[in-house]
Amino acid sequence: MCKIALLTEKRYLYHTHQNWYVRNILKEDRLISDSLDAFNIEAKRVAWDEPNVLNDFNFALFRTTWNYFDKLDEFYFFLKTWKHKVVFINSYEQVVWNLNKQYLLELNSKGINIPKTLLVKRGEPACLNKICQEKNWPDIVIKPSVSAAAWETYRLKPPFTKKQSQLFKSLIAKQDMLIQPFQKNIISFGEISLMIIDGKYSHSVIKKAKSGDFRVQDDYGGRVMNYTASPLEVGFAEKVISVLDF
């Protein structure tokens, strides 16, 4: 029988205290396992951050490996260790590319429309007030280029306080950062996620932040709902996929 590893992390594998968040993860993994079982494919949940976890598997599906940015070197080592021993779904090249949000700049160079984005490399001197003045950005978001679930992501408005400037200085000392003008439609409309499988549109959801916040993740009280994408939105998503090299 073919065996697929459903990759998670230790905190979601050894769930001694289940909350709604963990229960949702388990429900989704169970749906995947049941669907694969109908095709005589065995699926088992394993934590990527444990040793030798993929010894008995043919394939590995990346599901909830959401601590990768906390253990980035370990995660890269995990990927390199197993990339020729099991088949990754998605591919090694795609996973590595997707780890760093600098992919936005690459997509833009290939003709894909993105929010205006400034990359500030780790250790570079940068003044937020000066940047916003030069670019005429009255409202910005700062985020690490490697992150997930709005980790170390902040919405700020100039003129920046000493505390805000110090926050950015401390962040840029540790990692590359992205600065973008805040997209107000995130609050007024939401954030759409479109699923593309084998180059074709499958389905979509919309994420909405709770009142008073801009982060759409359910970690911060955001909601996820079904969404019917327009032909224009589907065409855009399929175009994005079409320009990738993998």
GROMACS .gro file of N, CA and C in nm, residues 33-197:
model
  495
   33SER      N    1  -0.729   1.200   0.513
   33SER     CA    2  -0.702   1.057   0.534
   33SER      C    3  -0.816   0.971   0.482
   34ASP      N    4  -0.939   1.011   0.512
   34ASP     CA    5  -1.055   0.933   0.468
   34ASP      C    6  -1.066   0.932   0.316
   35SER      N    7  -1.039   1.045   0.253
   35SER     CA    8  -1.047   1.051   0.108
   35SER      C    9  -0.940   0.964   0.043
   36LEU      N   10  -0.819   0.967   0.098
   36LEU     CA   11  -0.710   0.885   0.043
   36LEU      C   12  -0.735   0.736   0.067
   37ASP      N   13  -0.796   0.705   0.180
   37ASP     CA   14  -0.825   0.566   0.212
   37ASP      C   15  -0.918   0.503   0.108
   38ALA      N   16  -1.006   0.584   0.051
   38ALA     CA   17  -1.097   0.535  -0.052
   38ALA      C   18  -1.021   0.488  -0.176
   39PHE      N   19  -0.898   0.536  -0.193
   39PHE     CA   20  -0.813   0.495  -0.305
   39PHE      C   21  -0.704   0.397  -0.261
   40ASN      N   22  -0.724   0.338  -0.143
   40ASN     CA   23  -0.630   0.241  -0.087
   40ASN      C   24  -0.493   0.304  -0.063
   41ILE      N   25  -0.492   0.430  -0.021
   41ILE     CA   26  -0.369   0.502   0.012
   41ILE      C   27  -0.372   0.532   0.162
   42GLU      N   28  -0.270   0.487   0.232
   42GLU     CA   29  -0.263   0.508   0.376
   42GLU      C   30  -0.199   0.643   0.406
   43ALA      N   31  -0.262   0.721   0.491
   43ALA     CA   32  -0.209   0.850   0.533
   43ALA      C   33  -0.193   0.852   0.684
   44LYS      N   34  -0.082   0.909   0.729
   44LYS     CA   35  -0.056   0.915   0.873
   44LYS      C   36   0.004   1.051   0.907
   45ARG      N   37  -0.040   1.108   1.017
   45ARG     CA   38   0.012   1.236   1.064
   45ARG      C   39   0.147   1.215   1.132
   46VAL      N   40   0.248   1.293   1.091
   46VAL     CA   41   0.380   1.287   1.155
   46VAL      C   42   0.434   1.429   1.168
   47ALA      N   43   0.520   1.450   1.268
   47ALA     CA   44   0.579   1.581   1.292
   47ALA      C   45   0.713   1.591   1.218
   48TRP      N   46   0.726   1.695   1.138
   48TRP     CA   47   0.850   1.713   1.061
   48TRP      C   48   0.970   1.733   1.153
   49ASP      N   49   0.946   1.793   1.272
   49ASP     CA   50   1.056   1.827   1.362
   49ASP      C   51   1.088   1.716   1.461
   50GLU      N   52   1.067   1.593   1.419
   50GLU     CA   53   1.114   1.475   1.491
   50GLU      C   54   1.207   1.397   1.399
   51PRO      N   55   1.302   1.323   1.454
   51PRO     CA   56   1.401   1.254   1.370
   51PRO      C   57   1.343   1.136   1.293
   52ASN      N   58   1.394   1.118   1.171
   52ASN     CA   59   1.365   1.000   1.089
   52ASN      C   60   1.216   0.976   1.067
   53VAL      N   61   1.139   1.083   1.055
   53VAL     CA   62   0.993   1.069   1.050
   53VAL      C   63   0.942   1.011   0.919
   54LEU      N   64   1.022   1.019   0.813
   54LEU     CA   65   0.971   0.977   0.682
   54LEU      C   66   1.028   0.844   0.635
   55ASN      N   67   1.089   0.770   0.723
   55ASN     CA   68   1.152   0.643   0.684
   55ASN      C   69   1.056   0.547   0.616
   56ASP      N   70   0.931   0.546   0.658
   56ASP     CA   71   0.837   0.445   0.609
   56ASP      C   72   0.738   0.497   0.506
   57PHE      N   73   0.768   0.613   0.446
   57PHE     CA   74   0.670   0.676   0.358
   57PHE      C   75   0.722   0.692   0.215
   58ASN      N   76   0.626   0.693   0.121
   58ASN     CA   77   0.657   0.717  -0.020
   58ASN      C   78   0.641   0.864  -0.057
   59PHE      N   79   0.544   0.930   0.008
   59PHE     CA   80   0.512   1.069  -0.023
   59PHE      C   81   0.498   1.148   0.107
   60ALA      N   82   0.512   1.281   0.095
   60ALA     CA   83   0.491   1.369   0.210
   60ALA      C   84   0.411   1.490   0.165
   61LEU      N   85   0.301   1.514   0.236
   61LEU     CA   86   0.214   1.628   0.206
   61LEU      C   87   0.231   1.733   0.316
   62PHE      N   88   0.269   1.854   0.278
   62PHE     CA   89   0.289   1.961   0.375
   62PHE      C   90   0.153   2.015   0.419
   63ARG      N   91   0.124   1.998   0.547
   63ARG     CA   92  -0.005   2.038   0.599
   63ARG      C   93   0.006   2.153   0.700
   64THR      N   94   0.055   2.125   0.820
   64THR     CA   95   0.057   2.227   0.925
   64THR      C   96   0.196   2.237   0.987
   65THR      N   97   0.294   2.259   0.903
   65THR     CA   98   0.433   2.275   0.948
   65THR      C   99   0.459   2.422   0.979
   66TRP      N  100   0.376   2.481   1.062
   66TRP     CA  101   0.369   2.626   1.074
   66TRP      C  102   0.474   2.687   1.165
   67ASN      N  103   0.561   2.606   1.222
   67ASN     CA  104   0.671   2.662   1.302
   67ASN      C  105   0.800   2.668   1.222
   68TYR      N  106   0.793   2.653   1.091
   68TYR     CA  107   0.915   2.648   1.009
   68TYR      C  108   0.999   2.774   1.024
   69PHE      N  109   0.934   2.891   1.040
   69PHE     CA  110   1.010   3.016   1.047
   69PHE      C  111   1.081   3.030   1.181
   70ASP      N  112   1.035   2.957   1.284
   70ASP     CA  113   1.104   2.955   1.413
   70ASP      C  114   1.225   2.863   1.410
   71LYS      N  115   1.222   2.765   1.319
   71LYS     CA  116   1.330   2.665   1.308
   71LYS      C  117   1.377   2.657   1.163
   72LEU      N  118   1.406   2.773   1.105
   72LEU     CA  119   1.428   2.779   0.961
   72LEU      C  120   1.545   2.692   0.916
   73ASP      N  121   1.657   2.698   0.985
   73ASP     CA  122   1.773   2.616   0.946
   73ASP      C  123   1.738   2.468   0.956
   74GLU      N  124   1.668   2.430   1.062
   74GLU     CA  125   1.627   2.290   1.077
   74GLU      C  126   1.532   2.249   0.965
   75PHE      N  127   1.445   2.339   0.927
   75PHE     CA  128   1.348   2.307   0.822
   75PHE      C  129   1.417   2.289   0.687
   76TYR      N  130   1.512   2.376   0.656
   76TYR     CA  131   1.589   2.359   0.533
   76TYR      C  132   1.663   2.226   0.534
   77PHE      N  133   1.720   2.191   0.650
   77PHE     CA  134   1.791   2.063   0.661
   77PHE      C  135   1.696   1.947   0.639
   78PHE      N  136   1.577   1.955   0.696
   78PHE     CA  137   1.475   1.852   0.676
   78PHE      C  138   1.443   1.836   0.527
   79LEU      N  139   1.422   1.947   0.459
   79LEU     CA  140   1.389   1.942   0.316
   79LEU      C  141   1.502   1.878   0.235
   80LYS      N  142   1.624   1.919   0.262
   80LYS     CA  143   1.739   1.866   0.187
   80LYS      C  144   1.762   1.718   0.218
   81THR      N  145   1.736   1.679   0.342
   81THR     CA  146   1.757   1.540   0.382
   81THR      C  147   1.663   1.445   0.309
   82TRP      N  148   1.538   1.487   0.289
   82TRP     CA  149   1.436   1.395   0.239
   82TRP      C  150   1.397   1.415   0.094
   83LYS      N  151   1.448   1.519   0.030
   83LYS     CA  152   1.396   1.552  -0.103
   83LYS      C  153   1.421   1.444  -0.207
   84HIS      N  154   1.524   1.361  -0.188
   84HIS     CA  155   1.551   1.253  -0.283
   84HIS      C  156   1.506   1.116  -0.231
   85LYS      N  157   1.446   1.115  -0.112
   85LYS     CA  158   1.407   0.989  -0.051
   85LYS      C  159   1.256   0.966  -0.055
   86VAL      N  160   1.180   1.076  -0.055
   86VAL     CA  161   1.035   1.069  -0.070
   86VAL      C  162   0.992   1.174  -0.171
   87VAL      N  163   0.872   1.162  -0.219
   87VAL     CA  164   0.817   1.262  -0.312
   87VAL      C  165   0.740   1.365  -0.231
   88PHE      N  166   0.785   1.490  -0.241
   88PHE     CA  167   0.716   1.598  -0.173
   88PHE      C  168   0.597   1.647  -0.255
   89ILE      N  169   0.487   1.673  -0.185
   89ILE     CA  170   0.368   1.733  -0.247
   89ILE      C  171   0.343   1.862  -0.169
   90ASN      N  172   0.385   1.972  -0.219
   90ASN     CA  173   0.441   2.009  -0.350
   90ASN      C  174   0.592   1.981  -0.358
   91SER      N  175   0.653   2.017  -0.472
   91SER     CA  176   0.792   1.983  -0.494
   91SER      C  177   0.884   2.060  -0.401
   92TYR      N  178   1.004   2.007  -0.385
   92TYR     CA  179   1.108   2.073  -0.304
   92TYR      C  180   1.131   2.216  -0.352
   93GLU      N  181   1.144   2.234  -0.483
   93GLU     CA  182   1.172   2.366  -0.538
   93GLU      C  183   1.058   2.464  -0.505
   94GLN      N  184   0.936   2.417  -0.513
   94GLN     CA  185   0.822   2.503  -0.487
   94GLN      C  186   0.812   2.539  -0.339
   95VAL      N  187   0.839   2.443  -0.252
   95VAL     CA  188   0.834   2.468  -0.108
   95VAL      C  189   0.939   2.571  -0.068
   96VAL      N  190   1.062   2.552  -0.116
   96VAL     CA  191   1.170   2.646  -0.084
   96VAL      C  192   1.137   2.786  -0.135
   97TRP      N  193   1.087   2.795  -0.257
   97TRP     CA  194   1.050   2.924  -0.317
   97TRP      C  195   0.943   2.994  -0.233
   98ASN      N  196   0.849   2.915  -0.183
   98ASN     CA  197   0.735   2.970  -0.111
   98ASN      C  198   0.769   3.013   0.032
   99LEU      N  199   0.884   2.972   0.083
   99LEU     CA  200   0.921   3.005   0.220
   99LEU      C  201   0.947   3.154   0.239
  100ASN      N  202   0.994   3.219   0.134
  100ASN     CA  203   1.039   3.358   0.145
  100ASN      C  204   0.949   3.449   0.061
  101LYS      N  205   0.888   3.547   0.127
  101LYS     CA  206   0.793   3.634   0.057
  101LYS      C  207   0.859   3.727  -0.045
  102GLN      N  208   0.990   3.718  -0.060
  102GLN     CA  209   1.055   3.790  -0.169
  102GLN      C  210   1.008   3.739  -0.305
  103TYR      N  211   0.935   3.627  -0.304
  103TYR     CA  212   0.876   3.579  -0.429
  103TYR      C  213   0.784   3.682  -0.491
  104LEU      N  214   0.731   3.773  -0.409
  104LEU     CA  215   0.646   3.879  -0.464
  104LEU      C  216   0.722   3.964  -0.566
  105LEU      N  217   0.847   3.995  -0.534
  105LEU     CA  218   0.928   4.077  -0.624
  105LEU      C  219   0.961   4.000  -0.752
  106GLU      N  220   0.983   3.871  -0.738
  106GLU     CA  221   1.008   3.787  -0.857
  106GLU      C  222   0.884   3.783  -0.946
  107LEU      N  223   0.767   3.766  -0.884
  107LEU     CA  224   0.644   3.764  -0.962
  107LEU      C  225   0.623   3.896  -1.035
  108ASN      N  226   0.652   4.006  -0.965
  108ASN     CA  227   0.636   4.138  -1.026
  108ASN      C  228   0.728   4.153  -1.148
  109SER      N  229   0.849   4.097  -1.139
  109SER     CA  230   0.942   4.105  -1.252
  109SER      C  231   0.893   4.025  -1.372
  110LYS      N  232   0.797   3.934  -1.348
  110LYS     CA  233   0.740   3.852  -1.455
  110LYS      C  234   0.604   3.902  -1.499
  111GLY      N  235   0.572   4.026  -1.461
  111GLY     CA  236   0.449   4.087  -1.509
  111GLY      C  237   0.328   4.069  -1.423
  112ILE      N  238   0.345   4.017  -1.300
  112ILE     CA  239   0.232   3.997  -1.210
  112ILE      C  240   0.215   4.122  -1.122
  113ASN      N  241   0.094   4.172  -1.115
  113ASN     CA  242   0.065   4.290  -1.034
  113ASN      C  243   0.065   4.253  -0.886
  114ILE      N  244   0.144   4.328  -0.807
  114ILE     CA  245   0.151   4.305  -0.662
  114ILE      C  246   0.137   4.441  -0.591
  115PRO      N  247   0.108   4.441  -0.462
  115PRO     CA  248   0.115   4.568  -0.389
  115PRO      C  249   0.259   4.621  -0.395
  116LYS      N  250   0.274   4.751  -0.395
  116LYS     CA  251   0.409   4.808  -0.392
  116LYS      C  252   0.483   4.751  -0.272
  117THR      N  253   0.605   4.704  -0.296
  117THR     CA  254   0.679   4.632  -0.193
  117THR      C  255   0.824   4.675  -0.192
  118LEU      N  256   0.873   4.712  -0.074
  118LEU     CA  257   1.013   4.748  -0.056
  118LEU      C  258   1.079   4.644   0.031
  119LEU      N  259   1.188   4.587  -0.018
  119LEU     CA  260   1.267   4.491   0.058
  119LEU      C  261   1.381   4.565   0.129
  120VAL      N  262   1.389   4.548   0.260
  120VAL     CA  263   1.501   4.600   0.337
  120VAL      C  264   1.579   4.481   0.391
  121LYS      N  265   1.703   4.469   0.347
  121LYS     CA  266   1.784   4.354   0.385
  121LYS      C  267   1.829   4.365   0.531
  122ARG      N  268   1.851   4.251   0.589
  122ARG     CA  269   1.895   4.244   0.729
  122ARG      C  270   2.019   4.332   0.752
  123GLY      N  271   2.012   4.415   0.853
  123GLY     CA  272   2.126   4.499   0.890
  123GLY      C  273   2.138   4.629   0.814
  124GLU      N  274   2.055   4.649   0.711
  124GLU     CA  275   2.061   4.773   0.634
  124GLU      C  276   2.006   4.890   0.717
  125PRO      N  277   2.069   5.008   0.706
  125PRO     CA  278   2.011   5.125   0.772
  125PRO      C  279   1.886   5.170   0.697
  126ALA      N  280   1.778   5.189   0.768
  126ALA     CA  281   1.654   5.231   0.704
  126ALA      C  282   1.571   5.311   0.803
  127CYS      N  283   1.516   5.422   0.755
  127CYS     CA  284   1.434   5.509   0.838
  127CYS      C  285   1.290   5.504   0.786
  128LEU      N  286   1.199   5.454   0.866
  128LEU     CA  287   1.060   5.440   0.822
  128LEU      C  288   0.999   5.574   0.785
  129ASN      N  289   1.024   5.675   0.864
  129ASN     CA  290   0.968   5.807   0.834
  129ASN      C  291   1.015   5.857   0.697
  130LYS      N  292   1.142   5.839   0.668
  130LYS     CA  293   1.197   5.883   0.541
  130LYS      C  294   1.139   5.803   0.425
  131ILE      N  295   1.127   5.673   0.444
  131ILE     CA  296   1.072   5.586   0.339
  131ILE      C  297   0.928   5.627   0.306
  132CYS      N  298   0.847   5.647   0.408
  132CYS     CA  299   0.707   5.681   0.385
  132CYS      C  300   0.692   5.819   0.322
  133GLN      N  301   0.781   5.910   0.360
  133GLN     CA  302   0.777   6.044   0.302
  133GLN      C  303   0.814   6.041   0.154
  134GLU      N  304   0.921   5.966   0.122
  134GLU     CA  305   0.967   5.958  -0.017
  134GLU      C  306   0.865   5.889  -0.106
  135LYS      N  307   0.797   5.788  -0.053
  135LYS     CA  308   0.705   5.709  -0.134
  135LYS      C  309   0.559   5.754  -0.119
  136ASN      N  310   0.538   5.852  -0.032
  136ASN     CA  311   0.403   5.903  -0.008
  136ASN      C  312   0.309   5.791   0.038
  137TRP      N  313   0.357   5.715   0.136
  137TRP     CA  314   0.278   5.606   0.196
  137TRP      C  315   0.226   5.653   0.332
  138PRO      N  316   0.095   5.678   0.345
  138PRO     CA  317   0.040   5.727   0.472
  138PRO      C  318   0.006   5.617   0.572
  139ASP      N  319   0.020   5.492   0.531
  139ASP     CA  320  -0.024   5.380   0.615
  139ASP      C  321   0.049   5.257   0.562
  140ILE      N  322   0.127   5.190   0.646
  140ILE     CA  323   0.210   5.080   0.597
  140ILE      C  324   0.193   4.954   0.682
  141VAL      N  325   0.241   4.844   0.624
  141VAL     CA  326   0.256   4.717   0.695
  141VAL      C  327   0.401   4.676   0.683
  142ILE      N  328   0.459   4.633   0.795
  142ILE     CA  329   0.594   4.576   0.793
  142ILE      C  330   0.583   4.429   0.832
  143LYS      N  331   0.663   4.345   0.768
  143LYS     CA  332   0.659   4.201   0.795
  143LYS      C  333   0.792   4.138   0.758
  144PRO      N  334   0.834   4.033   0.829
  144PRO     CA  335   0.954   3.960   0.788
  144PRO      C  336   0.930   3.892   0.654
  145SER      N  337   1.035   3.880   0.574
  145SER     CA  338   1.019   3.813   0.445
  145SER      C  339   0.998   3.663   0.463
  146VAL      N  340   1.040   3.609   0.577
  146VAL     CA  341   1.013   3.469   0.610
  146VAL      C  342   0.928   3.468   0.737
  147SER      N  343   0.801   3.437   0.720
  147SER     CA  344   0.710   3.436   0.835
  147SER      C  345   0.581   3.368   0.794
  148ALA      N  346   0.493   3.349   0.891
  148ALA     CA  347   0.362   3.290   0.865
  148ALA      C  348   0.266   3.339   0.972
  149ALA      N  349   0.136   3.335   0.939
  149ALA     CA  350   0.029   3.367   1.034
  149ALA      C  351   0.048   3.505   1.098
  150ALA      N  352   0.092   3.602   1.017
  150ALA     CA  353   0.108   3.742   1.061
  150ALA      C  354   0.209   3.756   1.174
  151TRP      N  355   0.304   3.665   1.182
  151TRP     CA  356   0.410   3.673   1.283
  151TRP      C  357   0.494   3.798   1.260
  152GLU      N  358   0.512   3.876   1.365
  152GLU     CA  359   0.591   4.000   1.360
  152GLU      C  360   0.545   4.092   1.246
  153THR      N  361   0.415   4.095   1.224
  153THR     CA  362   0.356   4.180   1.120
  153THR      C  363   0.280   4.294   1.188
  154TYR      N  364   0.311   4.417   1.146
  154TYR     CA  365   0.254   4.533   1.214
  154TYR      C  366   0.204   4.636   1.113
  155ARG      N  367   0.092   4.696   1.147
  155ARG     CA  368   0.040   4.809   1.071
  155ARG      C  369   0.080   4.937   1.143
  156LEU      N  370   0.145   5.028   1.072
  156LEU     CA  371   0.197   5.150   1.132
  156LEU      C  372   0.162   5.271   1.046
  157LYS      N  373   0.149   5.387   1.111
  157LYS     CA  374   0.121   5.511   1.039
  157LYS      C  375   0.222   5.617   1.082
  158PRO      N  376   0.280   5.688   0.984
  158PRO     CA  377   0.372   5.798   1.019
  158PRO      C  378   0.294   5.919   1.071
  159PRO      N  379   0.362   6.003   1.149
  159PRO     CA  380   0.501   5.993   1.192
  159PRO      C  381   0.516   5.886   1.301
  160PHE      N  382   0.625   5.811   1.295
  160PHE     CA  383   0.642   5.698   1.383
  160PHE      C  384   0.703   5.741   1.517
  161THR      N  385   0.655   5.678   1.621
  161THR     CA  386   0.708   5.707   1.755
  161THR      C  387   0.846   5.644   1.770
  162LYS      N  388   0.914   5.684   1.873
  162LYS     CA  389   1.045   5.625   1.902
  162LYS      C  390   1.033   5.475   1.924
  163LYS      N  391   0.925   5.435   1.991
  163LYS     CA  392   0.903   5.292   2.016
  163LYS      C  393   0.882   5.215   1.887
  164GLN      N  394   0.806   5.270   1.793
  164GLN     CA  395   0.782   5.204   1.665
  164GLN      C  396   0.910   5.195   1.582
  165SER      N  397   0.988   5.303   1.582
  165SER     CA  398   1.115   5.302   1.509
  165SER      C  399   1.210   5.200   1.568
  166GLN      N  400   1.210   5.189   1.700
  166GLN     CA  401   1.296   5.091   1.766
  166GLN      C  402   1.250   4.949   1.735
  167LEU      N  403   1.120   4.930   1.726
  167LEU     CA  404   1.067   4.799   1.689
  167LEU      C  405   1.120   4.757   1.552
  168PHE      N  406   1.110   4.848   1.454
  168PHE     CA  407   1.158   4.814   1.321
  168PHE      C  408   1.308   4.789   1.322
  169LYS      N  409   1.382   4.869   1.397
  169LYS     CA  410   1.527   4.852   1.405
  169LYS      C  411   1.562   4.715   1.462
  170SER      N  412   1.488   4.671   1.563
  170SER     CA  413   1.515   4.540   1.623
  170SER      C  414   1.481   4.427   1.527
  171LEU      N  415   1.375   4.446   1.447
  171LEU     CA  416   1.336   4.342   1.351
  171LEU      C  417   1.437   4.331   1.238
  172ILE      N  418   1.483   4.446   1.185
  172ILE     CA  419   1.575   4.444   1.072
  172ILE      C  420   1.713   4.394   1.113
  173ALA      N  421   1.740   4.397   1.242
  173ALA     CA  422   1.868   4.344   1.290
  173ALA      C  423   1.871   4.192   1.283
  174LYS      N  424   1.752   4.131   1.276
  174LYS     CA  425   1.744   3.984   1.281
  174LYS      C  426   1.710   3.919   1.148
  175GLN      N  427   1.643   3.992   1.057
  175GLN     CA  428   1.598   3.930   0.933
  175GLN      C  429   1.564   4.037   0.829
  176ASP      N  430   1.553   3.991   0.703
  176ASP     CA  431   1.505   4.077   0.596
  176ASP      C  432   1.360   4.115   0.625
  177MET      N  433   1.324   4.237   0.591
  177MET     CA  434   1.187   4.285   0.615
  177MET      C  435   1.126   4.340   0.487
  178LEU      N  436   0.995   4.328   0.475
  178LEU     CA  437   0.919   4.387   0.365
  178LEU      C  438   0.834   4.501   0.419
  179ILE      N  439   0.829   4.610   0.342
  179ILE     CA  440   0.744   4.724   0.375
  179ILE      C  441   0.648   4.744   0.259
  180GLN      N  442   0.519   4.757   0.291
  180GLN     CA  443   0.417   4.775   0.188
  180GLN      C  444   0.316   4.880   0.233
  181PRO      N  445   0.259   4.956   0.140
  181PRO     CA  446   0.146   5.040   0.177
  181PRO      C  447   0.030   4.951   0.217
  182PHE      N  448  -0.039   4.989   0.323
  182PHE     CA  449  -0.149   4.907   0.372
  182PHE      C  450  -0.261   4.900   0.269
  183GLN      N  451  -0.311   4.780   0.245
  183GLN     CA  452  -0.420   4.758   0.150
  183GLN      C  453  -0.553   4.766   0.226
  184LYS      N  454  -0.623   4.880   0.212
  184LYS     CA  455  -0.743   4.903   0.292
  184LYS      C  456  -0.857   4.806   0.260
  185ASN      N  457  -0.852   4.746   0.140
  185ASN     CA  458  -0.959   4.650   0.107
  185ASN      C  459  -0.951   4.523   0.191
  186ILE      N  460  -0.839   4.502   0.259
  186ILE     CA  461  -0.830   4.389   0.352
  186ILE      C  462  -0.936   4.405   0.461
  187ILE      N  463  -0.959   4.528   0.505
  187ILE     CA  464  -1.059   4.554   0.609
  187ILE      C  465  -1.199   4.565   0.549
  188SER      N  466  -1.211   4.638   0.438
  188SER     CA  467  -1.344   4.662   0.381
  188SER      C  468  -1.400   4.540   0.309
  189PHE      N  469  -1.313   4.454   0.256
  189PHE     CA  470  -1.359   4.340   0.176
  189PHE      C  471  -1.309   4.207   0.232
  190GLY      N  472  -1.178   4.194   0.250
  190GLY     CA  473  -1.121   4.069   0.297
  190GLY      C  474  -1.006   4.024   0.208
  191GLU      N  475  -0.956   3.907   0.235
  191GLU     CA  476  -0.845   3.849   0.159
  191GLU      C  477  -0.890   3.718   0.095
  192ILE      N  478  -0.876   3.708  -0.036
  192ILE     CA  479  -0.920   3.590  -0.109
  192ILE      C  480  -0.804   3.492  -0.125
  193SER      N  481  -0.830   3.366  -0.105
  193SER     CA  482  -0.734   3.260  -0.135
  193SER      C  483  -0.797   3.168  -0.239
  194LEU      N  484  -0.728   3.152  -0.352
  194LEU     CA  485  -0.776   3.065  -0.460
  194LEU      C  486  -0.687   2.942  -0.469
  195MET      N  487  -0.747   2.825  -0.473
  195MET     CA  488  -0.675   2.699  -0.484
  195MET      C  489  -0.663   2.657  -0.630
  196ILE      N  490  -0.539   2.642  -0.673
  196ILE     CA  491  -0.511   2.601  -0.811
  196ILE      C  492  -0.447   2.463  -0.807
  197ILE      N  493  -0.509   2.366  -0.871
  197ILE     CA  494  -0.459   2.229  -0.872
  197ILE      C  495  -0.428   2.190  -1.017
   0.00000   0.00000   0.00000
